Amino acid sequence: MKRYTKKRTGIAACAVAVGCASLLLVGGIGFGMASAGGSASDASTFGLSVTSETPRLEASSAETSTASSDFAREDSVLTSTAQRDMSSGIQAIEAQEEAERLAAEEAARLAEEQRQRELAAAQQKQQEKASQDAASGALATLPEVDWSVDRETFIAEWTARIDAYLAGSPLAGQGVTFATAAWNNGVDPRWSPAISNTESSKGAHCFLPHNAWGWGQSSWSSWEEAINAHVAGLAANYGYSITYSYAKKYCPPNYDHWFNSTLSEMKRI
């Protein structure tokens, strides 16, 4: 009986030991699981107060989602800004290239205009030289006036020649006036009568009274007064007889035609 009791006591002690060991093992496992984010109910078995981690995990997920959304927005903004910046840069480059193209075209246009002006000036100069040479040749064929004779002989000769030239015109019969004025002023007696033909068809189309020579804005009361004033004006402002340079001065707009026409008429007297 004593031995039986002892045996039972040993068995009970073993049972208690096994139970304690089991409790310790379960408690250790539960504590480990709680530490690793396990079930809170297991941890409470051992009287531990553990706060649930689920809200914190959910908050972390929300924060992660918010951060991801922010990053996405930032990427979108950066991408949009990069696109705008690139577009603006391209437009600036294109504008600069267009400005450079227009400037180059304008420079080329100005250079071409300058070249055309220089070419026209060279051609004008060449034509003028040719006309000058032709004028010199034409003047060489104009007979000289004989100034070696006396006054009466001079006036008589040129009165007859000028009257023949002016016959049938408003200036007819004014040969003596032209010849006398020429002698007194030392001017070629053919010059003034010939100009009257070039400017007014020998007095037929005067723009002012008795002004047959297109002489400024002058008008006179008679042909005698007008002839004497014109011949004296030629002597004072031009010289002895017609030249190409005098033609330029007398009729700048159309001096070449004026010279040739007037010279041709002088040869007829």
CSV table of C-alpha atoms in Angstrom, one decimal:
chain,number,residue,atom,x,y,z
A,1,MET,CA,0.0,0.0,0.0
A,2,LYS,CA,2.7,2.4,0.8
A,3,ARG,CA,4.5,1.4,-2.3
A,4,TYR,CA,1.4,1.9,-4.3
A,5,THR,CA,0.9,5.4,-2.8
A,6,LYS,CA,4.5,6.2,-3.6
A,7,LYS,CA,4.0,5.0,-7.1
A,8,ARG,CA,0.9,7.2,-7.5
A,9,THR,CA,2.8,10.1,-6.1
A,10,GLY,CA,5.6,9.6,-8.6
A,11,ILE,CA,3.2,9.3,-11.4
A,12,ALA,CA,1.4,12.5,-10.3
A,13,ALA,CA,4.7,14.3,-10.0
A,14,CYS,CA,5.7,13.2,-13.5
A,15,ALA,CA,2.3,14.4,-14.8
A,16,VAL,CA,2.7,17.7,-13.1
A,17,ALA,CA,6.2,18.0,-14.6
A,18,VAL,CA,5.0,17.1,-18.1
A,19,GLY,CA,2.1,19.6,-17.7
A,20,CYS,CA,4.5,22.4,-16.6
A,21,ALA,CA,6.8,21.6,-19.4
A,22,SER,CA,3.9,21.6,-21.9
A,23,LEU,CA,2.7,24.9,-20.5
A,24,LEU,CA,6.2,26.4,-20.8
A,25,LEU,CA,6.5,25.1,-24.3
A,26,VAL,CA,3.1,26.4,-25.4
A,27,GLY,CA,3.8,29.7,-23.7
A,28,GLY,CA,7.2,30.0,-25.4
A,29,ILE,CA,5.7,29.3,-28.7
A,30,GLY,CA,2.8,31.7,-28.2
A,31,PHE,CA,5.2,34.4,-27.1
A,32,GLY,CA,7.3,33.9,-30.2
A,33,MET,CA,4.3,34.0,-32.4
A,34,ALA,CA,3.1,37.2,-30.8
A,35,SER,CA,6.5,38.7,-31.3
A,36,ALA,CA,6.4,37.7,-34.9
A,37,GLY,CA,2.9,39.2,-35.4
A,38,GLY,CA,1.0,36.1,-34.6
A,39,SER,CA,-2.4,35.8,-33.0
A,40,ALA,CA,-3.2,38.0,-30.1
A,41,SER,CA,-5.4,35.4,-28.5
A,42,ASP,CA,-2.4,33.0,-28.1
A,43,ALA,CA,-0.4,35.7,-26.4
A,44,SER,CA,-3.3,36.5,-24.0
A,45,THR,CA,-3.2,32.9,-22.8
A,46,PHE,CA,-0.1,33.9,-20.9
A,47,GLY,CA,-1.6,37.1,-19.6
A,48,LEU,CA,0.3,39.3,-22.1
A,49,SER,CA,-1.3,42.6,-23.3
A,50,VAL,CA,-0.5,42.9,-27.1
A,51,THR,CA,-1.9,45.5,-29.3
A,52,SER,CA,-3.1,44.4,-32.7
A,53,GLU,CA,-0.8,45.3,-35.5
A,54,THR,CA,-3.5,45.2,-38.2
A,55,PRO,CA,-4.4,48.9,-38.1
A,56,ARG,CA,-0.7,49.9,-38.3
A,57,LEU,CA,-0.3,47.6,-41.3
A,58,GLU,CA,-3.3,49.1,-42.9
A,59,ALA,CA,-2.0,52.6,-42.2
A,60,SER,CA,1.3,51.6,-43.7
A,61,SER,CA,-0.5,50.4,-46.8
A,62,ALA,CA,-2.5,53.7,-47.1
A,63,GLU,CA,0.7,55.7,-46.7
A,64,THR,CA,2.4,53.6,-49.3
A,65,SER,CA,-0.6,54.1,-51.6
A,66,THR,CA,-0.5,57.9,-50.9
A,67,ALA,CA,3.3,58.0,-51.5
A,68,SER,CA,2.9,56.0,-54.7
A,69,SER,CA,0.2,58.4,-55.9
A,70,ASP,CA,2.4,61.4,-55.0
A,71,PHE,CA,5.3,59.9,-56.9
A,72,ALA,CA,3.0,59.3,-59.9
A,73,ARG,CA,1.8,62.9,-59.8
A,74,GLU,CA,5.4,64.1,-59.5
A,75,ASP,CA,6.4,61.9,-62.5
A,76,SER,CA,3.5,63.3,-64.5
A,77,VAL,CA,4.4,66.9,-63.6
A,78,LEU,CA,8.0,66.3,-64.4
A,79,THR,CA,7.1,64.6,-67.7
A,80,SER,CA,4.7,67.4,-68.6
A,81,THR,CA,7.2,70.0,-67.7
A,82,ALA,CA,9.9,68.3,-69.7
A,83,GLN,CA,7.5,68.2,-72.6
A,84,ARG,CA,6.6,71.8,-72.3
A,85,ASP,CA,10.3,72.8,-71.9
A,86,MET,CA,11.3,70.8,-74.9
A,87,SER,CA,8.4,72.3,-77.0
A,88,SER,CA,9.4,75.8,-75.9
A,89,GLY,CA,13.0,75.1,-76.8
A,90,ILE,CA,12.1,73.7,-80.2
A,91,GLN,CA,10.0,76.8,-80.9
A,92,ALA,CA,12.8,79.1,-79.9
A,93,ILE,CA,15.2,77.3,-82.2
A,94,GLU,CA,12.8,77.3,-85.0
A,95,ALA,CA,12.1,81.1,-84.5
A,96,GLN,CA,15.8,81.8,-84.4
A,97,GLU,CA,16.4,79.7,-87.6
A,98,GLU,CA,13.5,81.6,-89.3
A,99,ALA,CA,14.9,84.9,-88.2
A,100,GLU,CA,18.3,84.0,-89.6
A,101,ARG,CA,16.7,82.8,-92.8
A,102,LEU,CA,14.8,86.0,-93.2
A,103,ALA,CA,17.9,88.1,-92.4
A,104,ALA,CA,19.9,86.1,-95.0
A,105,GLU,CA,17.2,86.7,-97.6
A,106,GLU,CA,17.1,90.4,-96.8
A,107,ALA,CA,20.9,90.6,-97.0
A,108,ALA,CA,20.8,88.8,-100.3
A,109,ARG,CA,18.1,91.1,-101.6
A,110,LEU,CA,19.9,94.2,-100.6
A,111,ALA,CA,23.1,92.9,-102.1
A,112,GLU,CA,21.3,92.1,-105.3
A,113,GLU,CA,19.8,95.6,-105.4
A,114,GLN,CA,23.2,97.1,-104.8
A,115,ARG,CA,24.6,95.0,-107.6
A,116,GLN,CA,21.8,96.1,-109.9
A,117,ARG,CA,22.4,99.7,-109.0
A,118,GLU,CA,26.1,99.4,-109.7
A,119,LEU,CA,25.4,97.6,-113.0
A,120,ALA,CA,22.9,100.3,-114.0
A,121,ALA,CA,25.3,103.0,-113.0
A,122,ALA,CA,28.1,101.3,-115.0
A,123,GLN,CA,25.8,101.0,-118.0
A,124,GLN,CA,24.7,104.6,-117.7
A,125,LYS,CA,28.3,105.7,-117.5
A,126,GLN,CA,29.1,103.6,-120.6
A,127,GLN,CA,26.1,105.0,-122.5
A,128,GLU,CA,27.0,108.5,-121.5
A,129,LYS,CA,30.5,108.0,-122.7
A,130,ALA,CA,29.3,106.7,-126.0
A,131,SER,CA,26.9,109.6,-126.3
A,132,GLN,CA,29.7,112.0,-125.4
A,133,ASP,CA,31.9,110.5,-128.0
A,134,ALA,CA,29.1,110.7,-130.5
A,135,ALA,CA,28.4,114.3,-129.6
A,136,SER,CA,32.0,115.2,-130.0
A,137,GLY,CA,31.9,113.6,-133.5
A,138,ALA,CA,28.7,115.5,-134.4
A,139,LEU,CA,30.1,118.8,-133.2
A,140,ALA,CA,33.1,118.3,-135.4
A,141,THR,CA,30.8,118.4,-138.4
A,142,LEU,CA,29.3,121.7,-137.4
A,143,PRO,CA,30.8,124.4,-139.7
A,144,GLU,CA,32.7,127.1,-137.9
A,145,VAL,CA,31.4,130.7,-137.7
A,146,ASP,CA,33.6,133.2,-139.4
A,147,TRP,CA,34.3,135.9,-136.8
A,148,SER,CA,37.1,137.4,-138.9
A,149,VAL,CA,34.7,139.6,-140.9
A,150,ASP,CA,33.5,143.0,-139.8
A,151,ARG,CA,30.3,143.6,-137.9
A,152,GLU,CA,28.2,144.7,-140.9
A,153,THR,CA,29.3,141.7,-143.0
A,154,PHE,CA,28.6,139.3,-140.1
A,155,ILE,CA,25.1,140.6,-139.4
A,156,ALA,CA,24.2,140.7,-143.1
A,157,GLU,CA,25.3,137.1,-143.7
A,158,TRP,CA,23.6,135.7,-140.7
A,159,THR,CA,20.4,137.7,-141.0
A,160,ALA,CA,19.8,136.1,-144.4
A,161,ARG,CA,20.5,132.6,-143.2
A,162,ILE,CA,18.4,132.9,-140.1
A,163,ASP,CA,15.5,134.5,-141.9
A,164,ALA,CA,15.5,131.6,-144.4
A,165,TYR,CA,15.5,129.1,-141.5
A,166,LEU,CA,12.6,130.9,-139.7
A,167,ALA,CA,10.4,131.5,-142.7
A,168,GLY,CA,6.7,130.7,-142.1
A,169,SER,CA,7.1,130.6,-138.3
A,170,PRO,CA,6.0,133.1,-135.6
A,171,LEU,CA,9.7,134.2,-135.5
A,172,ALA,CA,9.9,134.9,-139.2
A,173,GLY,CA,11.7,138.2,-140.0
A,174,GLN,CA,13.7,138.2,-136.8
A,175,GLY,CA,17.0,137.2,-138.5
A,176,VAL,CA,18.5,140.6,-138.0
A,177,THR,CA,17.6,140.6,-134.3
A,178,PHE,CA,19.3,137.2,-133.8
A,179,ALA,CA,22.4,138.1,-135.8
A,180,THR,CA,22.9,141.5,-134.0
A,181,ALA,CA,22.4,139.9,-130.6
A,182,ALA,CA,24.9,137.1,-131.5
A,183,TRP,CA,27.6,139.7,-132.6
A,184,ASN,CA,27.1,141.8,-129.5
A,185,ASN,CA,27.4,138.8,-127.1
A,186,GLY,CA,29.9,136.7,-128.9
A,187,VAL,CA,27.5,133.8,-129.3
A,188,ASP,CA,27.1,131.4,-132.2
A,189,PRO,CA,24.3,133.0,-134.2
A,190,ARG,CA,22.7,129.6,-134.9
A,191,TRP,CA,22.2,128.6,-131.3
A,192,SER,CA,19.2,130.6,-130.1
A,193,PRO,CA,17.2,130.1,-133.3
A,194,ALA,CA,17.8,126.3,-133.1
A,195,ILE,CA,16.8,126.2,-129.5
A,196,SER,CA,13.5,127.9,-130.4
A,197,ASN,CA,12.7,125.0,-132.7
A,198,THR,CA,13.6,122.4,-130.1
A,199,GLU,CA,11.5,124.1,-127.3
A,200,SER,CA,8.6,125.6,-129.1
A,201,SER,CA,8.7,124.8,-132.9
A,202,LYS,CA,10.1,128.3,-133.6
A,203,GLY,CA,7.7,130.1,-131.3
A,204,ALA,CA,4.5,128.3,-132.3
A,205,HIS,CA,4.0,126.8,-128.8
A,206,CYS,CA,5.3,129.1,-126.2
A,207,PHE,CA,4.3,128.3,-122.6
A,208,LEU,CA,4.7,132.1,-121.7
A,209,PRO,CA,4.4,135.1,-123.9
A,210,HIS,CA,7.2,135.4,-126.4
A,211,ASN,CA,9.2,132.7,-124.5
A,212,ALA,CA,10.1,130.4,-127.4
A,213,TRP,CA,13.1,128.8,-125.5
A,214,GLY,CA,11.6,127.3,-122.3
A,215,TRP,CA,13.7,129.9,-120.6
A,216,GLY,CA,12.9,129.8,-116.8
A,217,GLN,CA,9.6,131.5,-116.0
A,218,SER,CA,10.3,134.6,-118.2
A,219,SER,CA,7.9,136.3,-120.5
A,220,TRP,CA,8.5,139.4,-122.7
A,221,SER,CA,6.4,142.0,-124.5
A,222,SER,CA,8.0,141.5,-127.9
A,223,TRP,CA,10.2,139.1,-129.9
A,224,GLU,CA,13.0,141.7,-130.1
A,225,GLU,CA,13.1,142.0,-126.3
A,226,ALA,CA,12.9,138.2,-125.9
A,227,ILE,CA,15.6,137.4,-128.4
A,228,ASN,CA,18.1,139.9,-126.9
A,229,ALA,CA,17.4,138.5,-123.4
A,230,HIS,CA,17.8,134.9,-124.4
A,231,VAL,CA,21.1,135.4,-126.4
A,232,ALA,CA,22.5,137.4,-123.5
A,233,GLY,CA,21.5,134.7,-121.1
A,234,LEU,CA,23.2,132.0,-123.2
A,235,ALA,CA,26.4,134.0,-123.2
A,236,ALA,CA,26.3,134.6,-119.4
A,237,ASN,CA,25.2,131.1,-118.3
A,238,TYR,CA,26.5,128.7,-120.9
A,239,GLY,CA,29.1,130.0,-123.3
A,240,TYR,CA,29.8,130.5,-126.9
A,241,SER,CA,28.0,127.5,-128.5
A,242,ILE,CA,26.3,124.2,-127.9
A,243,THR,CA,28.1,121.4,-126.1
A,244,TYR,CA,27.0,118.1,-124.6
A,245,SER,CA,27.6,119.4,-121.1
A,246,TYR,CA,25.6,122.6,-121.8
A,247,ALA,CA,22.7,120.4,-123.0
A,248,LYS,CA,22.8,118.5,-119.7
A,249,LYS,CA,22.5,121.9,-117.9
A,250,TYR,CA,19.8,123.3,-120.2
A,251,CYS,CA,17.6,120.3,-120.4
A,252,PRO,CA,18.6,117.7,-117.6
A,253,PRO,CA,15.6,115.3,-118.1
A,254,ASN,CA,16.3,114.7,-121.8
A,255,TYR,CA,19.6,116.2,-122.5
A,256,ASP,CA,20.8,113.7,-125.1
A,257,HIS,CA,17.8,114.1,-127.3
A,258,TRP,CA,17.9,117.9,-126.7
A,259,PHE,CA,21.5,118.0,-127.8
A,260,ASN,CA,21.1,116.0,-131.0
A,261,SER,CA,17.9,117.9,-132.0
A,262,THR,CA,19.3,121.3,-131.4
A,263,LEU,CA,22.6,120.5,-133.1
A,264,SER,CA,20.8,119.1,-136.1
A,265,GLU,CA,18.8,122.3,-136.4
A,266,MET,CA,22.0,124.4,-136.1
A,267,LYS,CA,23.5,122.6,-139.1
A,268,ARG,CA,20.5,123.6,-141.2
A,269,ILE,CA,21.0,127.3,-140.7
